[in-house]
Amino acid sequence: MNMWNAYVAPVRVMSDLVKCVARATSDVGAFIQSPIRTRQRKMNHVETEEQFKTAIAADQITVASFSAPWCGSCKQMKPKVEALATELSQATFLKLDAEELEELLEEIEVESFPHFRVYKSGELLAEYTGTKFEKVEEFIRANVQ
């Protein structure tokens, strides 16, 4: 009988391993399909002046985030602002690149980055320039709530 245990034991281990892999694979599938993974970011990339003017004319709060590719603070703040945009779903969040929309930013006098503006129905309600996320978050929450 001991001779058979030498052959059966590895089969049991393999069987347990196969079950474990199958369970892990099904868990991965569930994870990939979970709402957290499929939720889209709420930041809308603005590519034209027309898109910007249409977006801020809406009858809801719109937060515009102005940044530049060379701005280190903008890069650090980006994921935090995106998370805030996802959380504050009652507002529309826009992201505008200074180099893509240089003429527009000159026209509306945005000169430093990161810069944030809050609009409703085409009207500028508030604006803030700053590099500390805590202050930016406070500004956005105060104007979106």
GROMACS .gro file of N, CA and C in nm:
model
  435
    1MET      N    1   0.081  -0.120   0.000
    1MET     CA    2   0.000   0.000   0.000
    1MET      C    3   0.085   0.126   0.000
    2ASN      N    4   0.196   0.125   0.071
    2ASN     CA    5   0.281   0.243   0.075
    2ASN      C    6   0.333   0.280  -0.062
    3MET      N    7   0.350   0.180  -0.145
    3MET     CA    8   0.398   0.205  -0.281
    3MET      C    9   0.298   0.292  -0.357
    4TRP      N   10   0.168   0.268  -0.337
    4TRP     CA   11   0.066   0.346  -0.407
    4TRP      C   12   0.060   0.490  -0.356
    5ASN      N   13   0.087   0.512  -0.230
    5ASN     CA   14   0.086   0.648  -0.175
    5ASN      C   15   0.189   0.737  -0.244
    6ALA      N   16   0.299   0.678  -0.284
    6ALA     CA   17   0.402   0.755  -0.354
    6ALA      C   18   0.350   0.807  -0.488
    7TYR      N   19   0.257   0.734  -0.549
    7TYR     CA   20   0.201   0.778  -0.678
    7TYR      C   21   0.076   0.864  -0.659
    8VAL      N   22  -0.003   0.837  -0.558
    8VAL     CA   23  -0.130   0.906  -0.537
    8VAL      C   24  -0.108   1.045  -0.476
    9ALA      N   25  -0.015   1.059  -0.385
    9ALA     CA   26   0.009   1.188  -0.318
    9ALA      C   27   0.038   1.300  -0.417
   10PRO      N   28   0.127   1.283  -0.515
   10PRO     CA   29   0.149   1.392  -0.612
   10PRO      C   30   0.025   1.426  -0.693
   11VAL      N   31  -0.057   1.326  -0.721
   11VAL     CA   32  -0.181   1.351  -0.796
   11VAL      C   33  -0.274   1.438  -0.713
   12ARG      N   34  -0.284   1.410  -0.583
   12ARG     CA   35  -0.369   1.492  -0.495
   12ARG      C   36  -0.317   1.636  -0.490
   13VAL      N   37  -0.187   1.651  -0.480
   13VAL     CA   38  -0.127   1.785  -0.477
   13VAL      C   39  -0.158   1.858  -0.608
   14MET      N   40  -0.142   1.789  -0.720
   14MET     CA   41  -0.172   1.850  -0.850
   14MET      C   42  -0.319   1.887  -0.860
   15SER      N   43  -0.405   1.799  -0.809
   15SER     CA   44  -0.549   1.826  -0.813
   15SER      C   45  -0.581   1.952  -0.733
   16ASP      N   46  -0.522   1.962  -0.614
   16ASP     CA   47  -0.543   2.081  -0.532
   16ASP      C   48  -0.489   2.206  -0.601
   17LEU      N   49  -0.376   2.194  -0.667
   17LEU     CA   50  -0.316   2.306  -0.740
   17LEU      C   51  -0.406   2.350  -0.854
   18VAL      N   52  -0.461   2.255  -0.927
   18VAL     CA   53  -0.552   2.286  -1.039
   18VAL      C   54  -0.675   2.359  -0.986
   19LYS      N   55  -0.731   2.313  -0.874
   19LYS     CA   56  -0.848   2.379  -0.816
   19LYS      C   57  -0.814   2.522  -0.774
   20CYS      N   58  -0.696   2.538  -0.716
   20CYS     CA   59  -0.651   2.671  -0.672
   20CYS      C   60  -0.636   2.766  -0.790
   21VAL      N   61  -0.575   2.719  -0.897
   21VAL     CA   62  -0.557   2.801  -1.017
   21VAL      C   63  -0.692   2.835  -1.078
   22ALA      N   64  -0.783   2.739  -1.082
   22ALA     CA   65  -0.916   2.763  -1.139
   22ALA      C   66  -0.989   2.869  -1.058
   23ARG      N   67  -0.979   2.860  -0.925
   23ARG     CA   68  -1.045   2.958  -0.839
   23ARG      C   69  -0.984   3.096  -0.860
   24ALA      N   70  -0.852   3.103  -0.867
   24ALA     CA   71  -0.783   3.231  -0.887
   24ALA      C   72  -0.820   3.292  -1.021
   25THR      N   73  -0.829   3.210  -1.123
   25THR     CA   74  -0.865   3.259  -1.256
   25THR      C   75  -1.006   3.315  -1.257
   26SER      N   76  -1.099   3.247  -1.191
   26SER     CA   77  -1.236   3.298  -1.189
   26SER      C   78  -1.242   3.427  -1.108
   27ASP      N   79  -1.162   3.439  -1.002
   27ASP     CA   80  -1.158   3.562  -0.924
   27ASP      C   81  -1.103   3.678  -1.007
   28VAL      N   82  -1.002   3.651  -1.090
   28VAL     CA   83  -0.945   3.755  -1.175
   28VAL      C   84  -1.051   3.805  -1.272
   29GLY      N   85  -1.128   3.714  -1.329
   29GLY     CA   86  -1.235   3.754  -1.421
   29GLY      C   87  -1.337   3.843  -1.353
   30ALA      N   88  -1.373   3.807  -1.232
   30ALA     CA   89  -1.469   3.889  -1.156
   30ALA      C   90  -1.409   4.025  -1.125
   31PHE      N   91  -1.280   4.029  -1.092
   31PHE     CA   92  -1.213   4.155  -1.061
   31PHE      C   93  -1.210   4.245  -1.183
   32ILE      N   94  -1.177   4.190  -1.297
   32ILE     CA   95  -1.168   4.270  -1.419
   32ILE      C   96  -1.304   4.328  -1.455
   33GLN      N   97  -1.411   4.256  -1.426
   33GLN     CA   98  -1.545   4.302  -1.460
   33GLN      C   99  -1.609   4.386  -1.351
   34SER      N  100  -1.539   4.407  -1.241
   34SER     CA  101  -1.597   4.482  -1.130
   34SER      C  102  -1.616   4.629  -1.168
   35PRO      N  103  -1.713   4.697  -1.106
   35PRO     CA  104  -1.739   4.838  -1.138
   35PRO      C  105  -1.618   4.928  -1.115
   36ILE      N  106  -1.535   4.895  -1.019
   36ILE     CA  107  -1.418   4.977  -0.991
   36ILE      C  108  -1.324   4.978  -1.111
   37ARG      N  109  -1.305   4.864  -1.175
   37ARG     CA  110  -1.213   4.854  -1.286
   37ARG      C  111  -1.273   4.911  -1.415
   38THR      N  112  -1.404   4.906  -1.430
   38THR     CA  113  -1.464   4.951  -1.555
   38THR      C  114  -1.512   5.095  -1.549
   39ARG      N  115  -1.508   5.156  -1.432
   39ARG     CA  116  -1.553   5.294  -1.420
   39ARG      C  117  -1.463   5.385  -1.503
   40GLN      N  118  -1.524   5.470  -1.583
   40GLN     CA  119  -1.445   5.559  -1.668
   40GLN      C  120  -1.409   5.686  -1.591
   41ARG      N  121  -1.300   5.744  -1.630
   41ARG     CA  122  -1.260   5.870  -1.570
   41ARG      C  123  -1.358   5.977  -1.612
   42LYS      N  124  -1.377   6.074  -1.525
   42LYS     CA  125  -1.475   6.179  -1.547
   42LYS      C  126  -1.411   6.303  -1.610
   43MET      N  127  -1.281   6.304  -1.633
   43MET     CA  128  -1.214   6.420  -1.694
   43MET      C  129  -1.230   6.414  -1.845
   44ASN      N  130  -1.289   6.517  -1.902
   44ASN     CA  131  -1.309   6.524  -2.046
   44ASN      C  132  -1.199   6.611  -2.107
   45HIS      N  133  -1.122   6.553  -2.196
   45HIS     CA  134  -1.012   6.625  -2.260
   45HIS      C  135  -1.069   6.719  -2.367
   46VAL      N  136  -1.041   6.848  -2.354
   46VAL     CA  137  -1.090   6.949  -2.448
   46VAL      C  138  -0.981   6.974  -2.552
   47GLU      N  139  -1.019   6.961  -2.679
   47GLU     CA  140  -0.921   6.977  -2.787
   47GLU      C  141  -0.940   7.105  -2.867
   48THR      N  142  -1.060   7.166  -2.858
   48THR     CA  143  -1.086   7.287  -2.937
   48THR      C  144  -1.155   7.393  -2.851
   49GLU      N  145  -1.146   7.516  -2.898
   49GLU     CA  146  -1.214   7.627  -2.830
   49GLU      C  147  -1.365   7.605  -2.832
   50GLU      N  148  -1.416   7.553  -2.942
   50GLU     CA  149  -1.560   7.527  -2.954
   50GLU      C  150  -1.606   7.424  -2.850
   51GLN      N  151  -1.529   7.318  -2.830
   51GLN     CA  152  -1.563   7.219  -2.728
   51GLN      C  153  -1.568   7.284  -2.590
   52PHE      N  154  -1.471   7.369  -2.562
   52PHE     CA  155  -1.465   7.436  -2.433
   52PHE      C  156  -1.588   7.524  -2.412
   53LYS      N  157  -1.620   7.607  -2.510
   53LYS     CA  158  -1.733   7.699  -2.495
   53LYS      C  159  -1.866   7.625  -2.485
   54THR      N  160  -1.879   7.515  -2.557
   54THR     CA  161  -2.001   7.434  -2.547
   54THR      C  162  -2.012   7.371  -2.408
   55ALA      N  163  -1.902   7.320  -2.357
   55ALA     CA  164  -1.902   7.253  -2.226
   55ALA      C  165  -1.935   7.350  -2.113
   56ILE      N  166  -1.876   7.469  -2.114
   56ILE     CA  167  -1.901   7.562  -2.003
   56ILE      C  168  -2.038   7.628  -2.012
   57ALA      N  169  -2.102   7.620  -2.128
   57ALA     CA  170  -2.236   7.678  -2.145
   57ALA      C  171  -2.345   7.591  -2.083
   58ALA      N  172  -2.311   7.469  -2.047
   58ALA     CA  173  -2.410   7.376  -1.991
   58ALA      C  174  -2.468   7.430  -1.861
   59ASP      N  175  -2.590   7.387  -1.832
   59ASP     CA  176  -2.661   7.432  -1.713
   59ASP      C  177  -2.625   7.347  -1.591
   60GLN      N  178  -2.501   7.311  -1.580
   60GLN     CA  179  -2.452   7.241  -1.461
   60GLN      C  180  -2.312   7.291  -1.430
   61ILE      N  181  -2.266   7.262  -1.312
   61ILE     CA  182  -2.133   7.305  -1.271
   61ILE      C  183  -2.029   7.235  -1.357
   62THR      N  184  -1.936   7.314  -1.410
   62THR     CA  185  -1.826   7.261  -1.490
   62THR      C  186  -1.695   7.311  -1.430
   63VAL      N  187  -1.606   7.218  -1.400
   63VAL     CA  188  -1.475   7.251  -1.345
   63VAL      C  189  -1.373   7.232  -1.455
   64ALA      N  190  -1.302   7.339  -1.489
   64ALA     CA  191  -1.198   7.333  -1.592
   64ALA      C  192  -1.061   7.331  -1.525
   65SER      N  193  -0.981   7.232  -1.562
   65SER     CA  194  -0.846   7.216  -1.509
   65SER      C  195  -0.747   7.249  -1.620
   66PHE      N  196  -0.669   7.354  -1.601
   66PHE     CA  197  -0.572   7.399  -1.701
   66PHE      C  198  -0.432   7.356  -1.656
   67SER      N  199  -0.360   7.292  -1.746
   67SER     CA  200  -0.224   7.248  -1.712
   67SER      C  201  -0.134   7.258  -1.834
   68ALA      N  202  -0.006   7.235  -1.810
   68ALA     CA  203   0.093   7.238  -1.918
   68ALA      C  204   0.182   7.115  -1.904
   69PRO      N  205   0.228   7.060  -2.015
   69PRO     CA  206   0.311   6.939  -2.010
   69PRO      C  207   0.441   6.957  -1.931
   70TRP      N  208   0.494   7.078  -1.926
   70TRP     CA  209   0.619   7.105  -1.856
   70TRP      C  210   0.599   7.136  -1.707
   71CYS      N  211   0.475   7.141  -1.662
   71CYS     CA  212   0.441   7.178  -1.524
   71CYS      C  213   0.447   7.055  -1.432
   72GLY      N  214   0.549   7.050  -1.347
   72GLY     CA  215   0.565   6.937  -1.255
   72GLY      C  216   0.450   6.923  -1.157
   73SER      N  217   0.402   7.034  -1.104
   73SER     CA  218   0.289   7.030  -1.009
   73SER      C  219   0.163   6.977  -1.076
   74CYS      N  220   0.146   7.011  -1.204
   74CYS     CA  221   0.029   6.962  -1.279
   74CYS      C  222   0.034   6.810  -1.290
   75LYS      N  223   0.151   6.758  -1.319
   75LYS     CA  224   0.168   6.612  -1.333
   75LYS      C  225   0.141   6.541  -1.201
   76GLN      N  226   0.188   6.598  -1.091
   76GLN     CA  227   0.166   6.537  -0.960
   76GLN      C  228   0.020   6.542  -0.920
   77MET      N  229  -0.047   6.647  -0.956
   77MET     CA  230  -0.185   6.667  -0.915
   77MET      C  231  -0.285   6.590  -1.002
   78LYS      N  232  -0.248   6.559  -1.123
   78LYS     CA  233  -0.340   6.499  -1.221
   78LYS      C  234  -0.418   6.378  -1.167
   79PRO      N  235  -0.354   6.273  -1.113
   79PRO     CA  236  -0.432   6.158  -1.067
   79PRO      C  237  -0.527   6.191  -0.952
   80LYS      N  238  -0.488   6.285  -0.867
   80LYS     CA  239  -0.573   6.325  -0.755
   80LYS      C  240  -0.696   6.400  -0.805
   81VAL      N  241  -0.676   6.487  -0.902
   81VAL     CA  242  -0.789   6.562  -0.958
   81VAL      C  243  -0.881   6.467  -1.034
   82GLU      N  244  -0.825   6.369  -1.104
   82GLU     CA  245  -0.907   6.270  -1.175
   82GLU      C  246  -0.991   6.190  -1.077
   83ALA      N  247  -0.933   6.152  -0.964
   83ALA     CA  248  -1.009   6.079  -0.861
   83ALA      C  249  -1.120   6.166  -0.805
   84LEU      N  250  -1.092   6.292  -0.783
   84LEU     CA  251  -1.192   6.385  -0.733
   84LEU      C  252  -1.305   6.402  -0.835
   85ALA      N  253  -1.270   6.407  -0.962
   85ALA     CA  254  -1.370   6.418  -1.068
   85ALA      C  255  -1.462   6.298  -1.070
   86THR      N  256  -1.407   6.181  -1.048
   86THR     CA  257  -1.488   6.059  -1.043
   86THR      C  258  -1.582   6.062  -0.923
   87GLU      N  259  -1.532   6.111  -0.811
   87GLU     CA  260  -1.613   6.118  -0.689
   87GLU      C  261  -1.726   6.221  -0.701
   88LEU      N  262  -1.696   6.337  -0.756
   88LEU     CA  263  -1.794   6.446  -0.764
   88LEU      C  264  -1.868   6.440  -0.898
   89SER      N  265  -1.947   6.338  -0.913
   89SER     CA  266  -2.012   6.311  -1.042
   89SER      C  267  -2.121   6.412  -1.078
   90GLN      N  268  -2.159   6.497  -0.985
   90GLN     CA  269  -2.262   6.596  -1.016
   90GLN      C  270  -2.208   6.710  -1.103
   91ALA      N  271  -2.077   6.718  -1.118
   91ALA     CA  272  -2.015   6.822  -1.200
   91ALA      C  273  -1.944   6.759  -1.319
   92THR      N  274  -1.925   6.840  -1.422
   92THR     CA  275  -1.846   6.798  -1.537
   92THR      C  276  -1.705   6.853  -1.518
   93PHE      N  277  -1.606   6.770  -1.542
   93PHE     CA  278  -1.467   6.811  -1.528
   93PHE      C  279  -1.401   6.811  -1.665
   94LEU      N  280  -1.332   6.920  -1.695
   94LEU     CA  281  -1.261   6.935  -1.822
   94LEU      C  282  -1.112   6.945  -1.794
   95LYS      N  283  -1.032   6.892  -1.885
   95LYS     CA  284  -0.887   6.914  -1.876
   95LYS      C  285  -0.841   6.978  -2.005
   96LEU      N  286  -0.765   7.086  -1.989
   96LEU     CA  287  -0.717   7.163  -2.103
   96LEU      C  288  -0.566   7.174  -2.096
   97ASP      N  289  -0.501   7.149  -2.207
   97ASP     CA  290  -0.356   7.154  -2.218
   97ASP      C  291  -0.317   7.291  -2.274
   98ALA      N  292  -0.229   7.361  -2.203
   98ALA     CA  293  -0.188   7.496  -2.242
   98ALA      C  294  -0.123   7.500  -2.380
   99GLU      N  295  -0.051   7.397  -2.416
   99GLU     CA  296   0.017   7.398  -2.546
   99GLU      C  297  -0.079   7.366  -2.660
  100GLU      N  298  -0.183   7.289  -2.634
  100GLU     CA  299  -0.282   7.257  -2.737
  100GLU      C  300  -0.377   7.374  -2.762
  101LEU      N  301  -0.406   7.451  -2.657
  101LEU     CA  302  -0.506   7.558  -2.666
  101LEU      C  303  -0.447   7.693  -2.625
  102GLU      N  304  -0.332   7.722  -2.677
  102GLU     CA  305  -0.258   7.843  -2.640
  102GLU      C  306  -0.340   7.970  -2.663
  103GLU      N  307  -0.404   7.982  -2.779
  103GLU     CA  308  -0.482   8.103  -2.809
  103GLU      C  309  -0.600   8.119  -2.714
  104LEU      N  310  -0.668   8.011  -2.685
  104LEU     CA  311  -0.782   8.016  -2.593
  104LEU      C  312  -0.737   8.062  -2.455
  105LEU      N  313  -0.628   8.007  -2.406
  105LEU     CA  314  -0.581   8.045  -2.273
  105LEU      C  315  -0.537   8.190  -2.268
  106GLU      N  316  -0.481   8.241  -2.376
  106GLU     CA  317  -0.449   8.384  -2.383
  106GLU      C  318  -0.576   8.467  -2.378
  107GLU      N  319  -0.677   8.424  -2.453
  107GLU     CA  320  -0.805   8.496  -2.460
  107GLU      C  321  -0.873   8.503  -2.323
  108ILE      N  322  -0.872   8.394  -2.249
  108ILE     CA  323  -0.940   8.393  -2.119
  108ILE      C  324  -0.844   8.424  -2.003
  109GLU      N  325  -0.721   8.461  -2.037
  109GLU     CA  326  -0.620   8.509  -1.943
  109GLU      C  327  -0.582   8.407  -1.835
  110VAL      N  328  -0.556   8.285  -1.878
  110VAL     CA  329  -0.499   8.185  -1.788
  110VAL      C  330  -0.349   8.187  -1.813
  111GLU      N  331  -0.274   8.225  -1.709
  111GLU     CA  332  -0.130   8.245  -1.727
  111GLU      C  333  -0.042   8.157  -1.640
  112SER      N  334  -0.097   8.099  -1.533
  112SER     CA  335  -0.017   8.012  -1.446
  112SER      C  336  -0.087   7.878  -1.426
  113PHE      N  337  -0.006   7.781  -1.387
  113PHE     CA  338  -0.056   7.644  -1.377
  113PHE      C  339  -0.007   7.578  -1.249
  114PRO      N  340  -0.084   7.483  -1.197
  114PRO     CA  341  -0.217   7.443  -1.239
  114PRO      C  342  -0.320   7.549  -1.203
  115HIS      N  343  -0.417   7.565  -1.290
  115HIS     CA  344  -0.521   7.666  -1.274
  115HIS      C  345  -0.656   7.597  -1.286
  116PHE      N  346  -0.751   7.639  -1.204
  116PHE     CA  347  -0.884   7.578  -1.203
  116PHE      C  348  -0.990   7.686  -1.210
  117ARG      N  349  -1.092   7.660  -1.289
  117ARG     CA  350  -1.205   7.752  -1.299
  117ARG      C  351  -1.335   7.674  -1.288
  118VAL      N  352  -1.434   7.739  -1.229
  118VAL     CA  353  -1.567   7.678  -1.216
  118VAL      C  354  -1.665   7.764  -1.294
  119TYR      N  355  -1.741   7.700  -1.381
  119TYR     CA  356  -1.840   7.768  -1.465
  119TYR      C  357  -1.978   7.707  -1.444
  120LYS      N  358  -2.079   7.788  -1.474
  120LYS     CA  359  -2.216   7.738  -1.484
  120LYS      C  360  -2.289   7.828  -1.583
  121SER      N  361  -2.353   7.766  -1.680
  121SER     CA  362  -2.427   7.838  -1.784
  121SER      C  363  -2.341   7.945  -1.852
  122GLY      N  364  -2.215   7.914  -1.875
  122GLY     CA  365  -2.125   8.005  -1.944
  122GLY      C  366  -2.064   8.113  -1.857
  123GLU      N  367  -2.107   8.121  -1.732
  123GLU     CA  368  -2.057   8.225  -1.642
  123GLU      C  369  -1.945   8.170  -1.553
  124LEU      N  370  -1.837   8.247  -1.543
  124LEU     CA  371  -1.726   8.211  -1.455
  124LEU      C  372  -1.768   8.240  -1.311
  125LEU      N  373  -1.772   8.136  -1.227
  125LEU     CA  374  -1.813   8.152  -1.088
  125LEU      C  375  -1.695   8.173  -0.994
  126ALA      N  376  -1.585   8.102  -1.021
  126ALA     CA  377  -1.469   8.111  -0.933
  126ALA      C  378  -1.346   8.058  -1.005
  127GLU      N  379  -1.228   8.101  -0.958
  127GLU     CA  380  -1.104   8.047  -1.015
  127GLU      C  381  -0.998   8.042  -0.907
  128TYR      N  382  -0.903   7.951  -0.928
  128TYR     CA  383  -0.798   7.929  -0.829
  128TYR      C  384  -0.673   7.877  -0.899
  129THR      N  385  -0.558   7.929  -0.859
  129THR     CA  386  -0.430   7.877  -0.906
  129THR      C  387  -0.352   7.834  -0.784
  130GLY      N  388  -0.301   7.711  -0.786
  130GLY     CA  389  -0.225   7.665  -0.671
  130GLY      C  390  -0.164   7.528  -0.694
  131THR      N  391  -0.060   7.501  -0.616
  131THR     CA  392   0.013   7.376  -0.632
  131THR      C  393  -0.011   7.277  -0.518
  132LYS      N  394  -0.085   7.318  -0.416
  132LYS     CA  395  -0.114   7.228  -0.305
  132LYS      C  396  -0.251   7.165  -0.326
  133PHE      N  397  -0.251   7.032  -0.341
  133PHE     CA  398  -0.376   6.964  -0.373
  133PHE      C  399  -0.483   6.986  -0.267
  134GLU      N  400  -0.445   6.991  -0.141
  134GLU     CA  401  -0.544   7.010  -0.034
  134GLU      C  402  -0.624   7.138  -0.057
  135LYS      N  403  -0.557   7.244  -0.097
  135LYS     CA  404  -0.624   7.372  -0.124
  135LYS      C  405  -0.709   7.364  -0.251
  136VAL      N  406  -0.657   7.296  -0.352
  136VAL     CA  407  -0.732   7.278  -0.477
  136VAL      C  408  -0.859   7.199  -0.448
  137GLU      N  409  -0.845   7.091  -0.372
  137GLU     CA  410  -0.962   7.008  -0.338
  137GLU      C  411  -1.065   7.089  -0.261
  138GLU      N  412  -1.019   7.168  -0.166
  138GLU     CA  413  -1.108   7.254  -0.087
  138GLU      C  414  -1.183   7.351  -0.179
  139PHE      N  415  -1.111   7.412  -0.272
  139PHE     CA  416  -1.171   7.505  -0.368
  139PHE      C  417  -1.277   7.434  -0.453
  140ILE      N  418  -1.242   7.320  -0.508
  140ILE     CA  419  -1.335   7.248  -0.596
  140ILE      C  420  -1.459   7.203  -0.518
  141ARG      N  421  -1.439   7.141  -0.403
  141ARG     CA  422  -1.553   7.093  -0.324
  141ARG      C  423  -1.646   7.208  -0.285
  142ALA      N  424  -1.590   7.321  -0.247
  142ALA     CA  425  -1.671   7.437  -0.206
  142ALA      C  426  -1.757   7.488  -0.321
  143ASN      N  427  -1.708   7.475  -0.444
  143ASN     CA  428  -1.781   7.528  -0.558
  143ASN      C  429  -1.868   7.426  -0.630
  144VAL      N  430  -1.848   7.299  -0.600
  144VAL     CA  431  -1.929   7.194  -0.664
  144VAL      C  432  -2.047   7.156  -0.577
  145GLN      N  433  -2.031   7.156  -0.447
  145GLN     CA  434  -2.136   7.111  -0.355
  145GLN      C  435  -2.260   7.195  -0.363
   0.00000   0.00000   0.00000
